[in-house]
Tab-separated table of C-alpha atoms in Angstrom:
chain	number	residue	atom	x	y	z
A	130	MET	CA	-23.211	102.161	21.344
A	131	MET	CA	-20.598	103.567	18.504
A	132	GLN	CA	-19.536	100.111	17.707
A	133	PHE	CA	-22.688	98.808	17.488
A	134	LEU	CA	-24.032	101.651	15.202
A	135	ALA	CA	-21.288	101.126	12.650
A	136	GLU	CA	-22.053	97.521	12.979
A	137	TRP	CA	-25.312	98.377	11.549
A	138	ALA	CA	-24.307	100.761	9.684
A	139	ILE	CA	-22.321	98.770	7.522
A	140	ARG	CA	-24.944	95.699	7.404
A	141	SER	CA	-28.038	97.929	6.567
A	142	SER	CA	-25.279	99.491	3.628
A	143	ILE	CA	-24.636	95.610	2.386
A	144	LEU	CA	-28.142	94.839	2.611
A	145	ILE	CA	-29.294	98.414	0.345
A	146	ALA	CA	-26.602	97.736	-1.606
A	147	CYS	CA	-27.589	94.118	-3.153
A	148	GLY	CA	-31.285	95.142	-3.208
A	149	ALA	CA	-30.760	97.936	-5.889
A	150	LEU	CA	-27.865	95.727	-7.363
A	151	LEU	CA	-30.657	93.568	-7.976
A	152	PHE	CA	-32.962	95.864	-9.685
A	153	ALA	CA	-30.401	97.110	-12.073
A	154	VAL	CA	-29.426	93.612	-13.216
A	155	LEU	CA	-33.372	92.669	-13.129
A	156	ARG	CA	-34.010	95.507	-15.105
A	157	VAL	CA	-37.399	96.585	-13.315
A	158	LYS	CA	-39.173	99.128	-14.437
A	159	ASP	CA	-42.605	98.558	-12.417
A	160	SER	CA	-42.950	101.509	-9.782
A	161	SER	CA	-44.907	99.861	-7.783
A	162	LEU	CA	-42.311	96.751	-7.389
A	163	ARG	CA	-39.709	99.178	-7.167
A	164	LEU	CA	-41.245	101.159	-4.428
A	165	ALA	CA	-42.238	97.603	-2.538
A	166	GLY	CA	-38.644	96.331	-3.008
A	167	TRP	CA	-36.967	100.030	-1.601
A	168	ASN	CA	-40.008	99.607	1.303
A	169	ALA	CA	-38.940	96.090	2.161
A	170	MET	CA	-35.003	97.342	2.356
A	171	LEU	CA	-36.570	100.154	4.729
A	172	ALA	CA	-38.391	97.781	7.043
A	173	GLY	CA	-34.653	95.016	7.054
A	174	SER	CA	-33.077	97.651	7.778
A	175	LEU	CA	-35.067	98.494	10.863
A	176	LEU	CA	-35.042	94.829	11.809
A	177	ILE	CA	-31.405	94.434	12.060
A	178	PRO	CA	-30.634	95.348	15.446
A	179	LEU	CA	-33.398	92.746	16.198
A	180	THR	CA	-32.246	89.887	14.254
A	181	MET	CA	-28.376	90.330	15.072
A	182	THR	CA	-29.623	89.837	19.270
A	183	PHE	CA	-32.391	87.287	18.796
A	184	LEU	CA	-31.666	85.714	15.235
A	185	PRO	CA	-29.510	82.857	15.328
A	186	PRO	CA	-26.079	83.832	14.032
A	187	VAL	CA	-25.309	82.131	9.902
A	188	PRO	CA	-21.305	81.594	10.424
A	189	ILE	CA	-19.458	82.872	6.732
A	190	ARG	CA	-15.093	81.019	6.884
A	191	ILE	CA	-13.056	83.252	5.832
A	192	PHE	CA	-9.596	81.072	4.603
A	193	HIS	CA	-6.252	82.654	5.425
A	194	SER	CA	-3.284	81.335	2.760
A	195	GLN	CA	-0.724	82.030	6.357
A	196	PRO	CA	-1.608	81.864	9.771
A	197	PRO	CA	-1.531	84.862	11.918
A	198	ALA	CA	1.707	85.305	14.329
A	199	GLN	CA	0.663	83.735	16.945
A	200	ALA	CA	4.346	81.781	17.983
A	201	HIS	CA	7.380	83.871	19.463
A	202	VAL	CA	10.221	81.731	19.769
A	203	LEU	CA	13.839	83.542	21.514
A	204	ASN	CA	16.388	82.002	19.213
A	205	SER	CA	19.339	83.930	21.490
A	206	VAL	CA	20.666	86.453	23.200
A	207	THR	CA	23.977	87.631	22.955
A	208	GLN	CA	24.091	90.054	25.437
A	209	ARG	CA	23.544	89.805	29.092
A	210	LEU	CA	22.219	92.589	30.917
A	211	SER	CA	24.450	93.105	33.747
A	212	GLY	CA	25.992	95.955	36.120
A	213	LEU	CA	25.230	98.011	37.825
A	214	SER	CA	23.329	100.187	35.716
A	215	ILE	CA	23.101	100.380	32.236
A	216	VAL	CA	22.069	103.873	30.465
A	217	LEU	CA	21.212	104.434	26.802
A	218	GLU	CA	22.060	108.214	27.045
A	219	GLU	CA	24.331	110.191	28.477
A	220	THR	CA	22.047	111.642	30.169
A	221	GLN	CA	17.960	111.460	31.694
A	222	ARG	CA	15.828	114.987	31.500
A	223	PRO	CA	13.395	115.032	33.622
A	224	ILE	CA	10.033	113.350	33.954
A	225	PRO	CA	7.080	115.422	32.955
A	226	ARG	CA	4.131	114.999	34.230
A	227	GLU	CA	1.042	113.007	32.334
A	228	ALA	CA	-1.255	115.570	29.868
A	229	PRO	CA	-4.579	113.801	30.020
A	230	PRO	CA	-5.099	111.717	26.753
A	231	LEU	CA	-7.950	113.149	24.435
A	232	ASP	CA	-10.871	110.356	24.525
A	233	TRP	CA	-11.860	110.682	20.082
A	234	MET	CA	-14.271	107.715	21.373
A	235	THR	CA	-16.012	110.685	23.282
A	236	VAL	CA	-15.762	113.420	20.931
A	237	VAL	CA	-17.358	110.852	18.312
A	238	SER	CA	-20.328	109.808	20.199
A	239	PHE	CA	-20.978	114.220	20.570
A	240	ALA	CA	-20.499	114.747	17.031
A	241	TYR	CA	-22.902	111.956	16.299
A	242	GLY	CA	-25.329	112.764	19.127
A	243	LEU	CA	-25.467	116.228	18.238
A	244	ALA	CA	-25.835	115.650	14.248
A	245	ALA	CA	-28.994	112.916	14.787
A	246	ALA	CA	-30.109	115.637	17.281
A	247	LEU	CA	-29.994	118.021	14.623
A	248	MET	CA	-31.548	116.117	12.605
A	249	MET	CA	-34.544	114.835	14.470
A	250	LEU	CA	-35.385	118.044	15.167
A	251	ARG	CA	-35.855	119.079	11.886
A	252	LEU	CA	-38.375	116.532	11.114
A	253	LEU	CA	-40.076	116.890	14.226
A	254	THR	CA	-40.662	120.565	13.554
A	255	GLY	CA	-41.912	119.953	10.243
A	256	PHE	CA	-44.310	117.844	11.438
A	257	ALA	CA	-45.068	120.188	13.956
A	258	VAL	CA	-45.751	123.177	11.405
A	259	SER	CA	-48.023	120.428	8.915
A	260	LEU	CA	-49.942	119.434	11.987
A	261	ARG	CA	-50.642	122.975	12.180
A	262	LEU	CA	-51.656	123.710	8.906
A	263	LEU	CA	-54.010	121.234	8.886
A	264	ARG	CA	-55.655	122.340	11.607
A	265	LYS	CA	-55.587	125.939	9.510
A	266	THR	CA	-57.190	123.677	7.021
A	267	GLN	CA	-61.003	123.678	5.719
A	268	PRO	CA	-63.749	120.762	4.535
A	269	THR	CA	-65.548	121.168	1.278
A	270	THR	CA	-68.110	119.800	-0.243
A	271	ARG	CA	-66.510	116.158	-1.521
A	272	PRO	CA	-64.847	115.289	1.914
A	273	GLU	CA	-62.278	113.632	-0.370
A	274	PHE	CA	-60.190	116.414	0.368
A	275	ARG	CA	-60.051	119.643	2.180
A	276	GLU	CA	-58.757	123.580	1.320
A	277	SER	CA	-56.373	125.716	2.582
A	278	SER	CA	-54.839	129.313	1.473
A	279	CYS	CA	-51.314	128.083	2.985
A	280	VAL	CA	-51.128	125.744	0.074
A	281	ASN	CA	-50.299	126.404	-3.479
A	282	SER	CA	-50.612	122.718	-5.209
A	283	PRO	CA	-51.362	119.366	-3.714
A	284	VAL	CA	-50.342	117.810	-0.499
A	285	THR	CA	-51.047	115.232	1.825
A	286	ILE	CA	-50.645	115.825	5.667
A	287	GLY	CA	-50.620	113.412	8.727
A	288	LEU	CA	-49.412	110.094	9.388
A	289	ILE	CA	-52.334	108.024	10.584
A	290	ARG	CA	-54.945	109.494	9.154
A	291	PRO	CA	-53.538	111.507	6.300
A	292	GLU	CA	-55.428	114.512	4.585
A	293	ILE	CA	-55.656	115.246	0.992
A	294	VAL	CA	-55.632	119.273	1.032
A	295	LEU	CA	-56.033	121.671	-2.465
A	296	PRO	CA	-55.291	125.478	-3.155
A	297	LEU	CA	-58.571	127.434	-2.671
A	298	ASP	CA	-58.432	127.612	-6.674
A	299	TRP	CA	-59.451	124.031	-7.080
A	300	PRO	CA	-62.916	124.453	-7.943
A	301	GLN	CA	-62.251	126.426	-11.699
A	302	TRP	CA	-60.067	122.693	-12.148
A	303	GLU	CA	-61.256	120.920	-15.029
A	304	PRO	CA	-63.319	117.732	-14.327
A	305	ALA	CA	-60.335	115.190	-15.731
A	306	LYS	CA	-57.825	117.325	-13.235
A	307	LEU	CA	-59.423	117.144	-10.595
A	308	ARG	CA	-59.878	113.592	-10.769
A	309	ALA	CA	-56.151	113.327	-11.745
A	310	VAL	CA	-55.237	115.246	-8.412
A	311	LEU	CA	-57.310	112.796	-5.915
A	312	ALA	CA	-56.085	109.816	-7.314
A	313	HIS	CA	-52.306	110.861	-7.301
A	314	GLU	CA	-52.539	112.005	-3.941
A	315	SER	CA	-55.071	108.600	-3.033
A	316	ALA	CA	-52.242	106.750	-4.203
A	317	HIS	CA	-49.901	108.114	-1.871
A	318	ILE	CA	-52.668	107.070	1.476
A	319	ARG	CA	-53.413	103.645	0.258
A	320	ARG	CA	-50.017	102.927	0.635
A	321	ARG	CA	-49.190	104.640	3.174
A	322	ASP	CA	-46.918	106.871	2.192
A	323	PRO	CA	-46.368	109.473	4.306
A	324	LEU	CA	-45.745	107.303	7.588
A	325	VAL	CA	-42.876	104.863	5.421
A	326	GLN	CA	-41.214	108.561	4.890
A	327	PHE	CA	-41.627	109.591	7.621
A	328	VAL	CA	-39.606	106.470	9.326
A	329	SER	CA	-37.739	106.453	6.666
A	330	ALA	CA	-36.040	109.486	7.711
A	331	ILE	CA	-35.557	108.136	11.104
A	332	HIS	CA	-33.914	105.874	9.865
A	333	ARG	CA	-31.564	108.236	7.885
A	334	ALA	CA	-31.400	110.483	11.315
A	335	ALA	CA	-30.326	107.234	13.148
A	336	LEU	CA	-27.840	106.215	10.203
A	337	TRP	CA	-27.051	110.129	8.522
A	338	PHE	CA	-23.601	108.707	8.580
A	339	SER	CA	-24.183	105.751	6.395
A	340	PRO	CA	-24.736	107.375	2.257
A	341	PHE	CA	-26.792	104.095	1.724
A	342	ALA	CA	-29.197	105.232	4.766
A	343	TRP	CA	-29.286	108.720	2.336
A	344	LEU	CA	-29.503	106.978	-0.477
A	345	LEU	CA	-32.372	104.394	0.507
A	346	HIS	CA	-34.452	107.859	1.583
A	347	SER	CA	-34.477	109.250	-1.765
A	348	ARG	CA	-35.317	106.571	-3.559
A	349	ILE	CA	-38.809	105.399	-1.498
A	350	VAL	CA	-39.852	109.432	-2.259
A	351	ALA	CA	-38.697	109.488	-5.632
A	352	ILE	CA	-40.385	106.206	-6.739
A	353	ALA	CA	-42.889	106.836	-4.141
A	354	GLU	CA	-43.750	109.842	-6.665
A	355	GLU	CA	-43.302	107.929	-9.760
A	356	ALA	CA	-46.374	105.095	-8.569
A	357	SER	CA	-48.542	107.937	-8.192
A	358	ASP	CA	-48.013	109.323	-11.504
A	359	ASP	CA	-48.681	106.239	-13.275
A	360	VAL	CA	-51.938	105.584	-10.698
A	361	ALA	CA	-52.890	109.892	-12.074
A	362	LEU	CA	-52.932	108.981	-15.512
A	363	THR	CA	-55.126	105.997	-15.555
A	364	GLU	CA	-57.359	109.062	-15.324
A	365	VAL	CA	-55.977	111.457	-17.883
A	366	SER	CA	-55.683	110.530	-21.425
A	367	GLU	CA	-53.598	111.856	-22.697
A	368	PRO	CA	-49.716	112.280	-20.939
A	369	ALA	CA	-49.035	114.983	-21.850
A	370	VAL	CA	-52.143	115.980	-20.390
A	371	TYR	CA	-50.498	115.214	-17.272
A	372	ALA	CA	-47.174	116.247	-17.904
A	373	GLU	CA	-49.338	120.489	-18.269
A	374	LEU	CA	-50.579	119.245	-14.799
A	375	LEU	CA	-47.382	118.863	-13.162
A	376	LEU	CA	-45.608	121.998	-14.858
A	377	ASP	CA	-48.284	124.017	-13.777
A	378	PHE	CA	-48.043	123.069	-9.945
A	379	MET	CA	-43.954	123.162	-10.365
A	380	ARG	CA	-44.142	127.181	-11.974
A	381	ARG	CA	-46.769	128.192	-8.447
A	382	PRO	CA	-44.652	129.929	-5.498
A	383	VAL	CA	-44.722	127.686	-2.351
A	384	LEU	CA	-46.929	129.806	-0.223
A	385	HIS	CA	-46.084	129.113	2.881
A	386	SER	CA	-42.905	126.678	4.984
A	387	ARG	CA	-43.079	123.721	4.010
A	388	PRO	CA	-44.745	121.128	5.769
A	389	ALA	CA	-43.478	117.784	6.734
A	390	GLY	CA	-46.486	116.043	4.036
A	391	ILE	CA	-45.809	115.194	0.375
A	392	PRO	CA	-46.637	117.855	-2.113
A	393	MET	CA	-47.813	116.527	-5.900
A	394	ALA	CA	-44.664	118.738	-7.926
A	395	ARG	CA	-42.375	119.989	-5.232
A	396	TYR	CA	-39.269	116.642	-5.991
A	397	GLY	CA	-36.996	115.650	-7.578
A	398	ARG	CA	-35.640	117.150	-11.228
A	399	PRO	CA	-39.017	118.475	-13.208
A	400	ASP	CA	-36.954	117.913	-16.421
A	401	ARG	CA	-36.742	113.975	-15.963
A	402	ARG	CA	-39.985	113.489	-14.350
A	403	ILE	CA	-42.028	114.851	-17.174
A	404	GLN	CA	-39.856	113.049	-20.039
A	405	ARG	CA	-40.482	109.916	-17.578
A	406	ILE	CA	-43.976	110.254	-18.353
A	407	LEU	CA	-43.469	111.406	-21.747
A	408	ASN	CA	-41.814	108.830	-23.093
A	409	ALA	CA	-42.462	106.266	-21.038
A	410	LYS	CA	-44.662	103.477	-23.152
A	411	SER	CA	-46.503	101.327	-20.087
A	412	PHE	CA	-47.276	102.330	-16.758
A	413	SER	CA	-47.811	100.323	-13.676
A	414	ARG	CA	-50.965	98.734	-13.053
A	415	GLY	CA	-50.151	98.165	-9.257
A	416	LEU	CA	-48.717	95.113	-7.300
A	417	THR	CA	-50.166	91.394	-8.242
A	418	ARG	CA	-49.600	88.238	-5.445
A	419	TRP	CA	-47.553	87.130	-7.392
A	420	SER	CA	-45.287	89.837	-7.327
A	421	ILE	CA	-45.390	89.796	-2.917
A	422	VAL	CA	-44.651	86.403	-3.233
A	423	SER	CA	-41.996	87.066	-5.062
A	424	LEU	CA	-40.821	89.895	-2.877
A	425	LEU	CA	-40.839	88.408	0.168
A	426	VAL	CA	-39.110	84.778	-1.103
A	427	VAL	CA	-36.036	86.566	-2.439
A	428	ALA	CA	-35.973	89.916	0.424
A	429	THR	CA	-36.436	87.472	3.499
A	430	PRO	CA	-33.041	85.460	2.975
A	431	LEU	CA	-31.462	88.422	2.151
A	432	THR	CA	-31.995	90.562	5.532
A	433	TYR	CA	-31.681	87.648	7.454
A	434	LEU	CA	-27.948	87.456	5.791
A	435	ALA	CA	-26.845	90.516	5.694
A	436	ALA	CA	-27.621	90.564	10.037
A	437	ALA	CA	-27.230	87.385	10.872
A	438	SER	CA	-24.071	86.842	9.533
A	439	ARG	CA	-20.881	86.624	11.343
A	440	PRO	CA	-17.547	85.951	9.399
A	441	GLN	CA	-15.262	82.820	11.417
A	442	LYS	CA	-11.860	82.902	10.218
A	443	THR	CA	-10.583	79.901	9.444
A	444	GLU	CA	-7.013	78.491	10.337
A	445	PRO	CA	-4.791	75.435	11.714
A	446	GLN	CA	-4.510	74.830	15.252
A	447	THR	CA	-0.474	75.459	15.926
A	448	ILE	CA	1.739	75.004	18.754
A	449	ALA	CA	4.854	76.792	19.347
A	450	GLN	CA	8.190	75.211	19.645
A	451	ALA	CA	12.345	75.783	19.106
A	452	ALA	CA	13.369	76.042	15.012
A	453	PRO	CA	16.622	74.887	14.843
A	454	PRO	CA	18.884	77.657	13.629
A	455	ASN	CA	19.026	76.955	9.735
A	456	ALA	CA	15.495	76.827	9.957
A	457	SER	CA	14.255	80.020	11.778
A	458	THR	CA	12.934	83.015	10.047
A	459	THR	CA	14.449	86.325	12.159
A	460	LEU	CA	11.318	88.868	12.601
A	461	PRO	CA	10.977	91.444	10.015
A	462	ARG	CA	12.292	94.914	11.179
A	463	ILE	CA	10.355	97.185	10.489
A	464	ALA	CA	9.852	101.379	11.944
A	465	ARG	CA	9.052	101.256	16.054
A	466	PRO	CA	8.789	104.347	18.368
A	467	LYS	CA	11.435	104.452	20.653
A	468	PHE	CA	12.617	105.584	24.269
A	469	SER	CA	14.001	108.758	24.284
A	470	VAL	CA	16.024	107.693	27.659
A	471	ALA	CA	15.870	104.350	29.582
A	472	SER	CA	17.628	102.533	32.234
A	473	ILE	CA	18.042	99.210	34.067
A	474	LYS	CA	19.267	98.049	36.543
A	475	PRO	CA	19.076	94.533	38.719
A	476	CYS	CA	16.452	94.417	41.030
A	477	ASP	CA	17.139	94.820	44.844
A	478	PRO	CA	16.300	91.250	46.034
A	479	ASP	CA	15.313	92.743	49.428
A	480	ALA	CA	12.892	94.840	47.851
A	481	SER	CA	9.052	94.217	46.474
A	482	ARG	CA	9.285	92.017	43.317
A	483	ALA	CA	5.236	93.453	42.349
A	484	GLY	CA	5.579	94.449	38.828
A	485	GLY	CA	4.525	98.556	38.432
A	486	ARG	CA	4.436	99.501	34.898
A	487	GLY	CA	3.598	103.581	35.794
A	488	LYS	CA	1.593	106.342	34.276
A	489	ALA	CA	0.652	105.839	30.587
A	490	GLY	CA	2.035	108.606	28.642
A	491	ALA	CA	4.767	109.937	30.480
A	492	TYR	CA	6.846	107.377	31.689
A	493	PHE	CA	7.534	102.831	31.370
A	494	ARG	CA	8.757	101.364	35.019
A	495	ARG	CA	8.305	97.435	35.843
A	496	ASN	CA	9.640	96.618	39.013
A	497	CYS	CA	11.697	93.378	39.994
A	498	VAL	CA	11.009	91.053	36.613
A	499	THR	CA	12.312	88.728	34.290
A	500	VAL	CA	13.876	89.506	30.977
A	501	LYS	CA	11.012	86.696	29.569
A	502	THR	CA	8.501	88.297	30.989
A	503	LEU	CA	9.380	91.657	29.095
A	504	ILE	CA	10.171	89.533	26.103
A	505	GLN	CA	6.295	87.784	26.796
A	506	ASP	CA	4.707	91.664	26.738
A	507	ALA	CA	6.332	93.109	24.071
A	508	TYR	CA	6.167	89.963	21.527
A	509	ILE	CA	2.698	88.315	22.663
A	510	ARG	CA	0.539	89.853	25.301
A	511	PHE	CA	1.120	93.861	23.575
A	512	ALA	CA	2.764	93.013	20.703
A	513	ASP	CA	0.345	95.465	18.400
A	514	GLY	CA	0.707	98.207	21.343
A	515	ASN	CA	-3.049	97.465	22.068
A	516	SER	CA	-3.822	95.297	25.533
A	517	GLY	CA	-4.402	91.883	24.262
A	518	ASN	CA	-5.434	88.710	25.585
A	519	PRO	CA	-3.193	88.303	28.570
A	520	MET	CA	-4.612	84.615	28.228
A	521	LEU	CA	-2.338	84.371	25.134
A	522	THR	CA	0.921	85.002	27.237
A	523	PRO	CA	1.050	81.201	29.112
A	524	LEU	CA	-0.273	79.242	25.589
A	525	THR	CA	2.557	81.401	23.845
A	526	LYS	CA	5.729	79.528	24.650
A	527	ILE	CA	8.752	80.883	24.516
A	528	GLU	CA	11.906	78.695	23.834
A	529	GLY	CA	15.839	78.886	23.632
A	530	GLY	CA	18.195	81.566	25.399
A	531	PRO	CA	20.279	81.407	28.877
A	532	THR	CA	18.498	80.143	31.854
A	533	TRP	CA	18.949	83.703	33.238
A	534	ILE	CA	16.141	85.109	31.634
A	535	ASP	CA	13.503	83.099	33.516
A	536	ASN	CA	15.934	84.008	37.119
A	537	ASP	CA	17.449	86.799	37.255
A	538	ARG	CA	15.267	90.435	38.209
A	539	TYR	CA	15.049	93.753	36.523
A	540	THR	CA	14.257	97.053	37.064
A	541	VAL	CA	13.244	99.538	34.150
A	542	GLU	CA	12.887	102.945	33.794
A	543	ALA	CA	12.169	104.290	30.677
A	544	GLU	CA	10.818	107.886	28.822
A	545	PRO	CA	8.898	107.658	25.507
A	546	GLU	CA	10.401	110.261	22.852
A	547	GLU	CA	6.798	111.138	23.370
A	548	SER	CA	3.572	111.094	25.637
A	549	THR	CA	2.320	107.237	24.872
A	550	THR	CA	0.341	104.764	26.235
A	551	GLY	CA	1.258	102.521	28.503
A	552	ALA	CA	0.724	99.461	26.170
A	553	MET	CA	2.393	100.648	22.936
A	554	MET	CA	5.566	101.710	26.167
A	555	GLY	CA	5.445	97.274	27.061
A	556	GLY	CA	5.047	95.817	23.126
A	557	PRO	CA	6.767	97.742	20.660
A	558	MET	CA	9.068	99.950	22.615
A	559	MET	CA	10.262	97.072	24.693
A	560	GLN	CA	10.969	95.234	21.491
A	561	THR	CA	12.963	98.327	19.771
A	562	LEU	CA	14.584	98.625	23.240
A	563	LEU	CA	15.753	94.534	23.210
A	564	GLU	CA	16.268	93.960	20.036
A	565	ASP	CA	18.154	97.238	19.026
A	566	ARG	CA	20.365	98.161	22.203
A	567	PHE	CA	20.391	94.407	23.386
A	568	GLN	CA	20.737	92.735	19.747
A	569	LEU	CA	17.787	90.349	21.078
A	570	ARG	CA	16.676	87.850	18.028
A	571	ALA	CA	13.370	85.924	17.829
A	572	HIS	CA	11.563	84.244	15.003
A	573	ARG	CA	8.267	83.187	14.522
A	574	GLU	CA	7.339	79.100	14.142
A	575	THR	CA	4.308	77.778	13.623
A	576	ARG	CA	4.100	73.527	14.224
A	577	GLU	CA	0.078	71.871	13.433
A	578	GLY	CA	-0.692	69.206	16.423
A	579	LEU	CA	-3.839	67.582	17.506
A	580	ILE	CA	-6.850	68.973	18.685
A	581	TYR	CA	-9.577	67.222	20.366
A	582	GLU	CA	-12.907	67.452	20.269
A	583	LEU	CA	-15.421	66.432	23.591
A	584	ILE	CA	-18.667	65.340	22.727
A	585	VAL	CA	-21.988	63.636	24.394
A	586	ALA	CA	-21.659	59.802	24.321
A	587	LYS	CA	-24.863	58.201	22.831
A	588	GLY	CA	-25.786	57.142	25.930
A	589	GLY	CA	-26.108	60.724	27.426
A	590	SER	CA	-23.714	62.929	29.364
A	591	LYS	CA	-23.621	60.928	33.097
A	592	LEU	CA	-22.240	64.244	34.598
A	593	LEU	CA	-23.942	65.014	37.890
A	594	PRO	CA	-24.443	68.176	39.531
A	595	ALA	CA	-22.213	69.219	42.370
A	596	LYS	CA	-24.442	68.520	45.848
A	597	GLN	CA	-25.275	70.833	48.311
A	598	GLY	CA	-21.910	71.531	50.676
A	599	PRO	CA	-19.404	74.238	51.032
A	600	CYS	CA	-18.154	73.710	47.506
A	601	LEU	CA	-19.284	77.519	45.718
A	602	ARG	CA	-21.212	77.259	42.916
């Protein structure tokens, strides 16, 4: 689930960043068009989980200047592991019991769930307060709005059927002021702003760890106010009159706990909002058909690319071979964790040859394994300290070295300096043991080879399904 949320957040952030950059480059000033664009980003982000699952992916090739190190070739072994016992330290400390490792993924999942639950609880609590306030409102002589003593400035409350709620002093307002207020709030209702902002808040709670989810919500709320201001200015002859109207509402104290509605004068910085109204040369007249078509033409492929793109590495197909001594490249020596105590003994031929790794963290043990097996695990399967694909072991060739590394078997017991994983002990720590203590030298070599493609012939496939019988499907 955390991997899914992380991928959703990354793709959503790419979509929002591209949309914001597009608005900045094109210098879009129309508030209605910008609001529609940000609402389209919200819809696209919400559709990303579905598009990731059901739509065909779009491959994006990533080219590498150098092929990844996949082939490891054994060049020489200068000292054979022999004798009854080789102890790398003078004494062996008692092996402590394994301490249970801390599951960080569980901690992260719990932290995410707790934060998301608290944000959703806050959102639902505000919505419940709004519904309670709406039930306490009183009808007026005009059907367009209701009145309440719990509000001191106009507010729109509700999701499916939102209502405009005005303070009790609305009969004393001038007709132009009342028309501007109703035009502002009615614009919110026509665009379904309460429902859109509620869904945006849910989106923000689901992706609360993404800064772009917070940016998206803040822009949707702020630009919705700008678009409604533009509609209200058509009912007022002078922008200064409307600015004074907003300042009057901004100065009023809040008489009730803030509901989860859309208050007319309770969002954003008042100075910026007033300056926009006073300094703007033109205001939005709403969306046109061409603007909607243009928005869909840009938003649809952008959303699809952000959701369905899949990076694919482009690299040459290679096979490993032994390199001439003069052409070999020694593997880089990097700092790796070490075993504090290690014992390597020839395996009892009468003993069981099962190879166990012991418990992760406390100690390391491989019973009756060949040196080649140790090299395969150290340099291929667990090379980076993680459990790699087991298919890499038979697919990667190891060449060179004397014949005894394939035949003689040994039992290895070791203790790490500090608690770690079994993959780390079988990989980087075993590399340190083989290279530093027994002078193993290895290098990587890559050769380009032929590959073959299996396709269906022009006449169609001649493969027949298996008949009913002893074969399993």
